[in-house]
Short mmCIF file of C-alpha atoms in Angstrom, two decimals:
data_model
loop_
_atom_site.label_atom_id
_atom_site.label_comp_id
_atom_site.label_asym_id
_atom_site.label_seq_id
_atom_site.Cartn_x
_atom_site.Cartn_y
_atom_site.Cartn_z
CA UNK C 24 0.74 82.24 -67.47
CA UNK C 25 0.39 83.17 -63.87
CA UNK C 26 -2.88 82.15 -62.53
CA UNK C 27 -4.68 84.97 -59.89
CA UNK C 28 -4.46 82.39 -56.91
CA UNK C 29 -1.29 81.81 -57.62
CA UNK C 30 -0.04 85.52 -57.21
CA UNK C 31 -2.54 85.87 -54.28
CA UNK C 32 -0.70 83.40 -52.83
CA UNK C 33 3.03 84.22 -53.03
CA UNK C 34 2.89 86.72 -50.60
CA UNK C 35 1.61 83.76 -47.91
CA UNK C 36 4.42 81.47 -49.09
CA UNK C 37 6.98 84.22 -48.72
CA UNK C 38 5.61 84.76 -45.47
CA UNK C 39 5.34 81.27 -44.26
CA UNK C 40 9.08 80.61 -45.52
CA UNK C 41 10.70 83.68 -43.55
CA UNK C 42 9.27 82.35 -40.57
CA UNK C 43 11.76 81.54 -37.74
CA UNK C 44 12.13 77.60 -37.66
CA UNK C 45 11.09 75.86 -33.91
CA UNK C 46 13.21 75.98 -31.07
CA UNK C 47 15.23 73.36 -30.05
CA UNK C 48 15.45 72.80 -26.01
CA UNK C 49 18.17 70.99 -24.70
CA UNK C 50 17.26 69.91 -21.15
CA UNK C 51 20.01 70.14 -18.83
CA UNK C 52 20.06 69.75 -15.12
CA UNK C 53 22.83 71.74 -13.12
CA UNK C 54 24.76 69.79 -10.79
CA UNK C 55 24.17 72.88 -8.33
CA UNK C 56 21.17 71.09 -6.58
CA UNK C 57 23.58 67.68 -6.09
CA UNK C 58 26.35 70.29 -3.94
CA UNK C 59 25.89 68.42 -0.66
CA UNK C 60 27.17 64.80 -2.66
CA UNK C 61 29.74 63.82 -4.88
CA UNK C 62 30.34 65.12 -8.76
CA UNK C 63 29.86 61.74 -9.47
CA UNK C 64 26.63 60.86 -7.86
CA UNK C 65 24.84 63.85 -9.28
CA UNK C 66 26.15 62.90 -12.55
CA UNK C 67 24.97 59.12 -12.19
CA UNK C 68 21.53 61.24 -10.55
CA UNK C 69 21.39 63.74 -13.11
CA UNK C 70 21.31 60.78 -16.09
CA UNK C 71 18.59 58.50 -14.12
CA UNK C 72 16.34 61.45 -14.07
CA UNK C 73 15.89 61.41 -17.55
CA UNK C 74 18.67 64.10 -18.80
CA UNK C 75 20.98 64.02 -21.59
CA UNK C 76 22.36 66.86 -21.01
CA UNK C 77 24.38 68.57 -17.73
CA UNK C 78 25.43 72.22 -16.62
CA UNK C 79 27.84 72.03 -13.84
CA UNK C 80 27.24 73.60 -10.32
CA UNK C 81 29.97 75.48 -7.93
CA UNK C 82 30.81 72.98 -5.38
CA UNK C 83 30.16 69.28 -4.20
CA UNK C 84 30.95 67.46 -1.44
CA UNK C 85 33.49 64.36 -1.80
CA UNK C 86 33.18 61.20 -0.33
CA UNK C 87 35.57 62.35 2.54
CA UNK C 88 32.43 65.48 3.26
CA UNK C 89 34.91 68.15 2.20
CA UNK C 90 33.43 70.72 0.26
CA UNK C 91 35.72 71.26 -3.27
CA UNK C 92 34.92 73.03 -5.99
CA UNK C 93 33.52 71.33 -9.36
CA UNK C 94 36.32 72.51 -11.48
CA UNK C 95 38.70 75.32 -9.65
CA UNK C 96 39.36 78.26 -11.48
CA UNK C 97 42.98 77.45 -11.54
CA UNK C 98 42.63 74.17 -12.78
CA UNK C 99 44.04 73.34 -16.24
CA UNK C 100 42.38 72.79 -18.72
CA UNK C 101 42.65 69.44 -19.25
CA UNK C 102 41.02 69.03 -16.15
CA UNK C 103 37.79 70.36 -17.86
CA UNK C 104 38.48 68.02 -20.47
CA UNK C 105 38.55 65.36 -18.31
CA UNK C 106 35.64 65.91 -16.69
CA UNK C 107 33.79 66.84 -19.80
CA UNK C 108 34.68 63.22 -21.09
CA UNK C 109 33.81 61.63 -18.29
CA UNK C 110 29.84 63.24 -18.56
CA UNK C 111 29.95 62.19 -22.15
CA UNK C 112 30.95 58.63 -20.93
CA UNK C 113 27.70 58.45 -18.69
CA UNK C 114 25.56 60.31 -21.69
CA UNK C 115 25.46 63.38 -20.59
CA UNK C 116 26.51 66.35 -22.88
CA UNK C 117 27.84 69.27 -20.98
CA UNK C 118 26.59 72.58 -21.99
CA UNK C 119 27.06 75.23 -19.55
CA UNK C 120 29.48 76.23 -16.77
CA UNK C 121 29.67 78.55 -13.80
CA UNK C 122 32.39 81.63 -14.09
CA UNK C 123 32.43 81.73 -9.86
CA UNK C 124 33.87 85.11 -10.33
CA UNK C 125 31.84 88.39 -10.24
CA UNK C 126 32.46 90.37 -12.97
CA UNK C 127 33.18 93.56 -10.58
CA UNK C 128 35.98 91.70 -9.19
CA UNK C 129 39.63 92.57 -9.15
CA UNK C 130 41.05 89.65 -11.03
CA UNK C 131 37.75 89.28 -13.03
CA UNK C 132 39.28 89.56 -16.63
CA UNK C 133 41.87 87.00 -15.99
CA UNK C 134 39.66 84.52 -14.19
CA UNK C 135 37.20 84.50 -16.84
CA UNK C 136 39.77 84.32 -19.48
CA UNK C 137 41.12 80.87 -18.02
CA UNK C 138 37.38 79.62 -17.50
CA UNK C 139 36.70 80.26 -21.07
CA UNK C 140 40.18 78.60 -22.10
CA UNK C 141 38.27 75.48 -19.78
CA UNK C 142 35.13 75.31 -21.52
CA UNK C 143 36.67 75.63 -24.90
CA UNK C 144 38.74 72.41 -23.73
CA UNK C 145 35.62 70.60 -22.99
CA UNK C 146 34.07 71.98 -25.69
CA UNK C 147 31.08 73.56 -23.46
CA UNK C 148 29.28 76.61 -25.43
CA UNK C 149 27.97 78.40 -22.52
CA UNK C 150 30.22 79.97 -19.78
CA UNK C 151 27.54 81.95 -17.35
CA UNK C 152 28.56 84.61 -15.34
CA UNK C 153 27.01 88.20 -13.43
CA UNK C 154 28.22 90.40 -10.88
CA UNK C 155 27.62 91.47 -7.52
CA UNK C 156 23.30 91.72 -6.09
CA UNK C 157 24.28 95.17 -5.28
CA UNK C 158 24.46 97.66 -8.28
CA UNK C 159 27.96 99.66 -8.67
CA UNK C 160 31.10 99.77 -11.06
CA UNK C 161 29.48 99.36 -13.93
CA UNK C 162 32.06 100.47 -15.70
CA UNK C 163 34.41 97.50 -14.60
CA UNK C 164 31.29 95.07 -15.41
CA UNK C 165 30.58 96.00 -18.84
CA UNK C 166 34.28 96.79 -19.64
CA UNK C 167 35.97 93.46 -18.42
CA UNK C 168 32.99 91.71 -20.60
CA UNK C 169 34.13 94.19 -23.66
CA UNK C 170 37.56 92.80 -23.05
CA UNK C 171 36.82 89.17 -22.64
CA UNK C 172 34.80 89.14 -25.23
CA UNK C 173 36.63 88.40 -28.81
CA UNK C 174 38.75 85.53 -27.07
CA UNK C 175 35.76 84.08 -26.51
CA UNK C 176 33.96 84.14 -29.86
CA UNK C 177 37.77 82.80 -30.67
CA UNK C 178 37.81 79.92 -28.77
CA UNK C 179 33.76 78.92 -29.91
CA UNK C 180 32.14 79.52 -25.91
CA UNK C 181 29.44 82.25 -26.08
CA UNK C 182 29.98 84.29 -22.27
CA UNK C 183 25.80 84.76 -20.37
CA UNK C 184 24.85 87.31 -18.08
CA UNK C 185 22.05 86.42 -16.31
CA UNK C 186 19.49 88.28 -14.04
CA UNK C 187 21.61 88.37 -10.43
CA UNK C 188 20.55 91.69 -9.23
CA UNK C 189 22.98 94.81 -9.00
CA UNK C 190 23.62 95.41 -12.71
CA UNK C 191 21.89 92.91 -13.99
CA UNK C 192 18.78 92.97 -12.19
CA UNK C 193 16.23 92.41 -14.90
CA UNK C 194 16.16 91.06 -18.58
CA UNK C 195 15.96 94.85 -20.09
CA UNK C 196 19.12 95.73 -17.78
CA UNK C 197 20.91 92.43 -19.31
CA UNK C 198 19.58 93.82 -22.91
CA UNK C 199 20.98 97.17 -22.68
CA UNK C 200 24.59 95.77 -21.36
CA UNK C 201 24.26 93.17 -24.25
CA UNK C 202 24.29 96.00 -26.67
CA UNK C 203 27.27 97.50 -25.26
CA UNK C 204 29.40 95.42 -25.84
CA UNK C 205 27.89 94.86 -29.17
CA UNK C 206 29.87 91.27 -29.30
CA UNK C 207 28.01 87.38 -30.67
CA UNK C 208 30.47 86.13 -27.95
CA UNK C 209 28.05 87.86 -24.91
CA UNK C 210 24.20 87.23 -24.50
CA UNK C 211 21.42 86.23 -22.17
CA UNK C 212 20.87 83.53 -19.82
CA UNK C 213 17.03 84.18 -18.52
CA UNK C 214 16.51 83.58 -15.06
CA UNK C 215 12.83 84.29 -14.22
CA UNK C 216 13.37 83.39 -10.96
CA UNK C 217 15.70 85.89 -9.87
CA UNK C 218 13.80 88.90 -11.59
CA UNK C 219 10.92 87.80 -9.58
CA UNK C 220 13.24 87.17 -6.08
CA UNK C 221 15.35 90.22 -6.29
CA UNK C 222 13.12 92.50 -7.95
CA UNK C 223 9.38 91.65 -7.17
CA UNK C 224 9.47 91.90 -10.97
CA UNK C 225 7.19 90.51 -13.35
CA UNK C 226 9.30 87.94 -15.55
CA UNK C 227 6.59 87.93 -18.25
CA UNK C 228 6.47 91.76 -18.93
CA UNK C 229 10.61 91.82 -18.54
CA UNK C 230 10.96 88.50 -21.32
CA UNK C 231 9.96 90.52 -23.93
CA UNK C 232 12.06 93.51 -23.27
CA UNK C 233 15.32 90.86 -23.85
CA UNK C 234 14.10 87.71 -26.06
CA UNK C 235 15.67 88.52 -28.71
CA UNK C 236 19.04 88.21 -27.19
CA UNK C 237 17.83 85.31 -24.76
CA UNK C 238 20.68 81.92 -25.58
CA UNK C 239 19.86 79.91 -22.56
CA UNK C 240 17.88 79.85 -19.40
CA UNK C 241 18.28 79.45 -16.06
CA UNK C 242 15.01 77.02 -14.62
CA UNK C 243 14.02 78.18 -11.30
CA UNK C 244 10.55 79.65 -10.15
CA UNK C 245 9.99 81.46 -7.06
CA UNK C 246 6.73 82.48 -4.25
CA UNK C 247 6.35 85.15 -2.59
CA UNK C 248 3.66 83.41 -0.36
CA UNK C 249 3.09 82.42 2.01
CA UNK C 250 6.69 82.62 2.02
CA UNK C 251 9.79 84.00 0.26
CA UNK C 252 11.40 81.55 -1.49
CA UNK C 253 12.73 80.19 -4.51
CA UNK C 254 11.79 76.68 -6.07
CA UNK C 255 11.36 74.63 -8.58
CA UNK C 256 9.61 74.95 -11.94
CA UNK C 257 5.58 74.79 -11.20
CA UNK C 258 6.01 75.19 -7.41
CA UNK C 259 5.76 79.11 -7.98
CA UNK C 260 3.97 81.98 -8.97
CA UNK C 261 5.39 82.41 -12.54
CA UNK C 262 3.34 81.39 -15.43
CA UNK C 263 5.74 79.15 -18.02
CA UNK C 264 3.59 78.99 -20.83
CA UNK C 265 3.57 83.21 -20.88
CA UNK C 266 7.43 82.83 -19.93
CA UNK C 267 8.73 80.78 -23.15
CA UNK C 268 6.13 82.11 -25.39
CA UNK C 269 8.19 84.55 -26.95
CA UNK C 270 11.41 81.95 -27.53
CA UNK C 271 9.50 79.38 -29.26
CA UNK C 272 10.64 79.87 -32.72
CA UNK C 273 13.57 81.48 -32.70
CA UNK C 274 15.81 78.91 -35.12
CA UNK C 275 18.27 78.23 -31.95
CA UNK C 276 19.04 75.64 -29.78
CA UNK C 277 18.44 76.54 -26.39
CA UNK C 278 19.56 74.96 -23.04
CA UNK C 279 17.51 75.04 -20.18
CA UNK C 280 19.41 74.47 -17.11
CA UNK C 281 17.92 73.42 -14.05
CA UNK C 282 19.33 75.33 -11.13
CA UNK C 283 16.75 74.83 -8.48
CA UNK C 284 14.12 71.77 -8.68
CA UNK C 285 13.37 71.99 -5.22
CA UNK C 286 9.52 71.79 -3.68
CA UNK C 287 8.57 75.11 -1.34
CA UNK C 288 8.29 75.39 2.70
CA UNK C 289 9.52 71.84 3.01
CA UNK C 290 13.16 70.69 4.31
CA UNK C 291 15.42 69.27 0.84
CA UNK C 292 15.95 65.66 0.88
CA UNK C 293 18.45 64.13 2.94
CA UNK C 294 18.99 61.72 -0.28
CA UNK C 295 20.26 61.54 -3.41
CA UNK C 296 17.75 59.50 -4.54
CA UNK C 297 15.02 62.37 -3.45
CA UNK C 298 16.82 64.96 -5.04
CA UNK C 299 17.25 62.44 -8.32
CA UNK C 300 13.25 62.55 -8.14
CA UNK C 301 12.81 66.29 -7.75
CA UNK C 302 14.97 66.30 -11.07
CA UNK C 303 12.90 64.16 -13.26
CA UNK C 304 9.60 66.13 -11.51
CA UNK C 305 11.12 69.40 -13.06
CA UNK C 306 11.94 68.03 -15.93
CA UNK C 307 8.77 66.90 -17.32
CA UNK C 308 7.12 69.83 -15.74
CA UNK C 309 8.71 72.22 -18.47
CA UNK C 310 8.46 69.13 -20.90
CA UNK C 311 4.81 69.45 -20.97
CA UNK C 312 4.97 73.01 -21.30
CA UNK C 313 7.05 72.96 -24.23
CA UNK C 314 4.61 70.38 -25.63
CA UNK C 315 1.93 72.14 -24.99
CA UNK C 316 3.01 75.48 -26.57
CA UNK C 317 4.30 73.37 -29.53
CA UNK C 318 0.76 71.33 -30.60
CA UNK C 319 -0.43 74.94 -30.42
CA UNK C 320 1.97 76.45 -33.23
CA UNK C 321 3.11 79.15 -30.70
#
C-alpha cells in the first residue's frame, strides 16, 4: 500500500534527483601574466601559488630577454606534447591554450586546425580563440568555426570564443554564434572583464543571456574609476558572487583561467616572486567566493 506522504513526496524526490549535480572548478592560472620571464619560471611560479592546474599565455621572455612565443603555431606537435609533459612533471595539468590567430584572418582555418592537432597532442580540452575588437566579416568568423569544428570534436579539444569585442562583444553575441554553428566542439569562455572593458556592459545581466553554453572562464575584473583599467579578480567593479551564480550547478567541470591577477593604478612587479604573490591573492579571492556560494546551496 502506498502511504499519502509517501505519494506527496515523490514529486520532491523526483525533483531533488533531476537537479544538476555541483560544479566542479578547476583553478588554473595563465602563464599570460609571467610574459616578461621564462616558460619555466611561471610554471615553477604558477605551482608555488597554489595551482594545479595551468592555461598557457602567448609569449615569454627567455633567459637571453628575447621575446618567443609559448608554443608557435608552426610547431609540431610533439612540441605541445613536450611541453604538456613537462607541466605535468611540476603538477600542473594543462587545460587551456591560446589560438593567437583571429578568426577573421586569412589563414585562420588552417592555423587553428594545426593548434587543435597541438592540444589534442597534449591532451589539453580547451583551445580559446575570438576575432578582431572591431566587428566585420562575420561571415568568415562564424564560417571558419563551422569548418573547424567536427575535427575538433574528433580529436577530443572543445574550440571557446570568448568576449573580445567586434563579433564577440558580449556573452549573448557569443550565444547566438554558438548556435550557429550548432557543434559540442564550439562554446563559451566568459570573460567578464572584457564585456565590462569593451562594452561598458554589465557582465551580470549579459551571464545569463549565455550560461548555459558557458565551458570555461576567463578571470579578470576591470574599473572604470578612477581609472580605466583592467585587473585582477576583487580589484574591480564586478560583483563575483552575482557573476558565477548562474554556473554553480551545472554537472561540468569548469576551468577558470587566470588571465590578469594584477592590482589597479599601481606599476606590475618587477619580480617574479611579486607576480607569484598576485597569483595566489587571485586565487583564493575566487576560492572564497566559490565557498561561499557553495555553504549557501546556490
Amino acid at each position: 500500500m502506498i502511504l499519502r506522504r509517501h505519494f506527496l513526496a515523490a514529486p520532491l524526490l523526483s525533483q531533488a534527483f533531476a537537479q544538476p549535480a555541483p560544479t566542479r572548478f578547476q583553478y588554473a592560472c595563465m602563464t599570460l601574466p609571467y610574459s616578461a620571464h621564462p616558460m619555466e619560471r611561471a610554471l615553477e611560479g604558477i605551482k608555488r601559488a597554489g595551482y594545479d592546474h595551468v592555461a598557457w599565455g602567448v609569449n615569454h621572455k627567455d633567459a637571453q630577454g628575447r621575446t618567443k612565443p609559448a608554443l608557435a603555431v608552426n610547431a609540431p606537435a610533439s612540441e605541445a606534447a613536450a611541453l604538456a609533459q613537462r607541466c605535468r612533471d611540476m603538477g600542473l595539468e594543462p587545460v587551456m591554450m591560446f589560438s593567437t590567430v583571429n578568426l577573421e584572418a586569412p589563414a585562420a582555418l588552417d592555423s587553428h586546425l594545426r593548434r587543435i592537432e597541438q592540444a589534442a597532442a597534449a591532451k589539453i580540452p580547451f583551445l580559446l580563440t575570438f576575432g578582431k575588437t572591431t566587428p566585420g566579416e562575420y561571415e568568415t568568423f562564424a564560417g571558419n568555426l563551422k569548418r573547424m569544428a567536427p575535427a575538433a570534436r574528433k580529436a577530443g579539444v572543445m574550440v571557446v570564443i570568448k568576449q573580445h569585442g567586434g563579433n564577440t562583444a558580449t556573452g549573448a553575441d557569443c550565444a547566438r554564434i554558438v548556435r550557429e554553428v550548432a557543434d559540442d566542439a564550439v562554446k563559451i569562455c566568459y570573460d567578464a572583464g572584457n564585456v565590462l572593458d569593451y562594452q561598458s556592459h554589465d557582465p551580470i545581466a549579459d551571464i545569463q543571456t549565455c550560461w548555459r553554453d558557458i565551458r570555461a572562464f576567463n578571470i579578470k575584473d576591470h574599473r572604470d574609476t578612477p581609472k580605466d583599467e583592467d585587473c585582477g579578480p576583487g580589484f574591480g567593479e564586478i560583483d563575483h558572487y552575482k557573476l558565477f551564480a548562474p554556473v554553480m550547478r551545472t554537472g561540468l567541470t569548469i576551468p577558470l583561467t587566470f588571465e590578469n591577477i594584477f592590482e589597479p593604478l599601481v606599476p606590475r612587479p618587477a619580480s617574479a616572486e611579486g607576480i607569484d604573490a598576485l597569483a595566489r591573492r587571485a586565487r583564493e579571492y575566487v576560492d572564497t567566493v566559490l565557498r561561499g556560494l557553495q555553504t549557501q546551496g546556490v
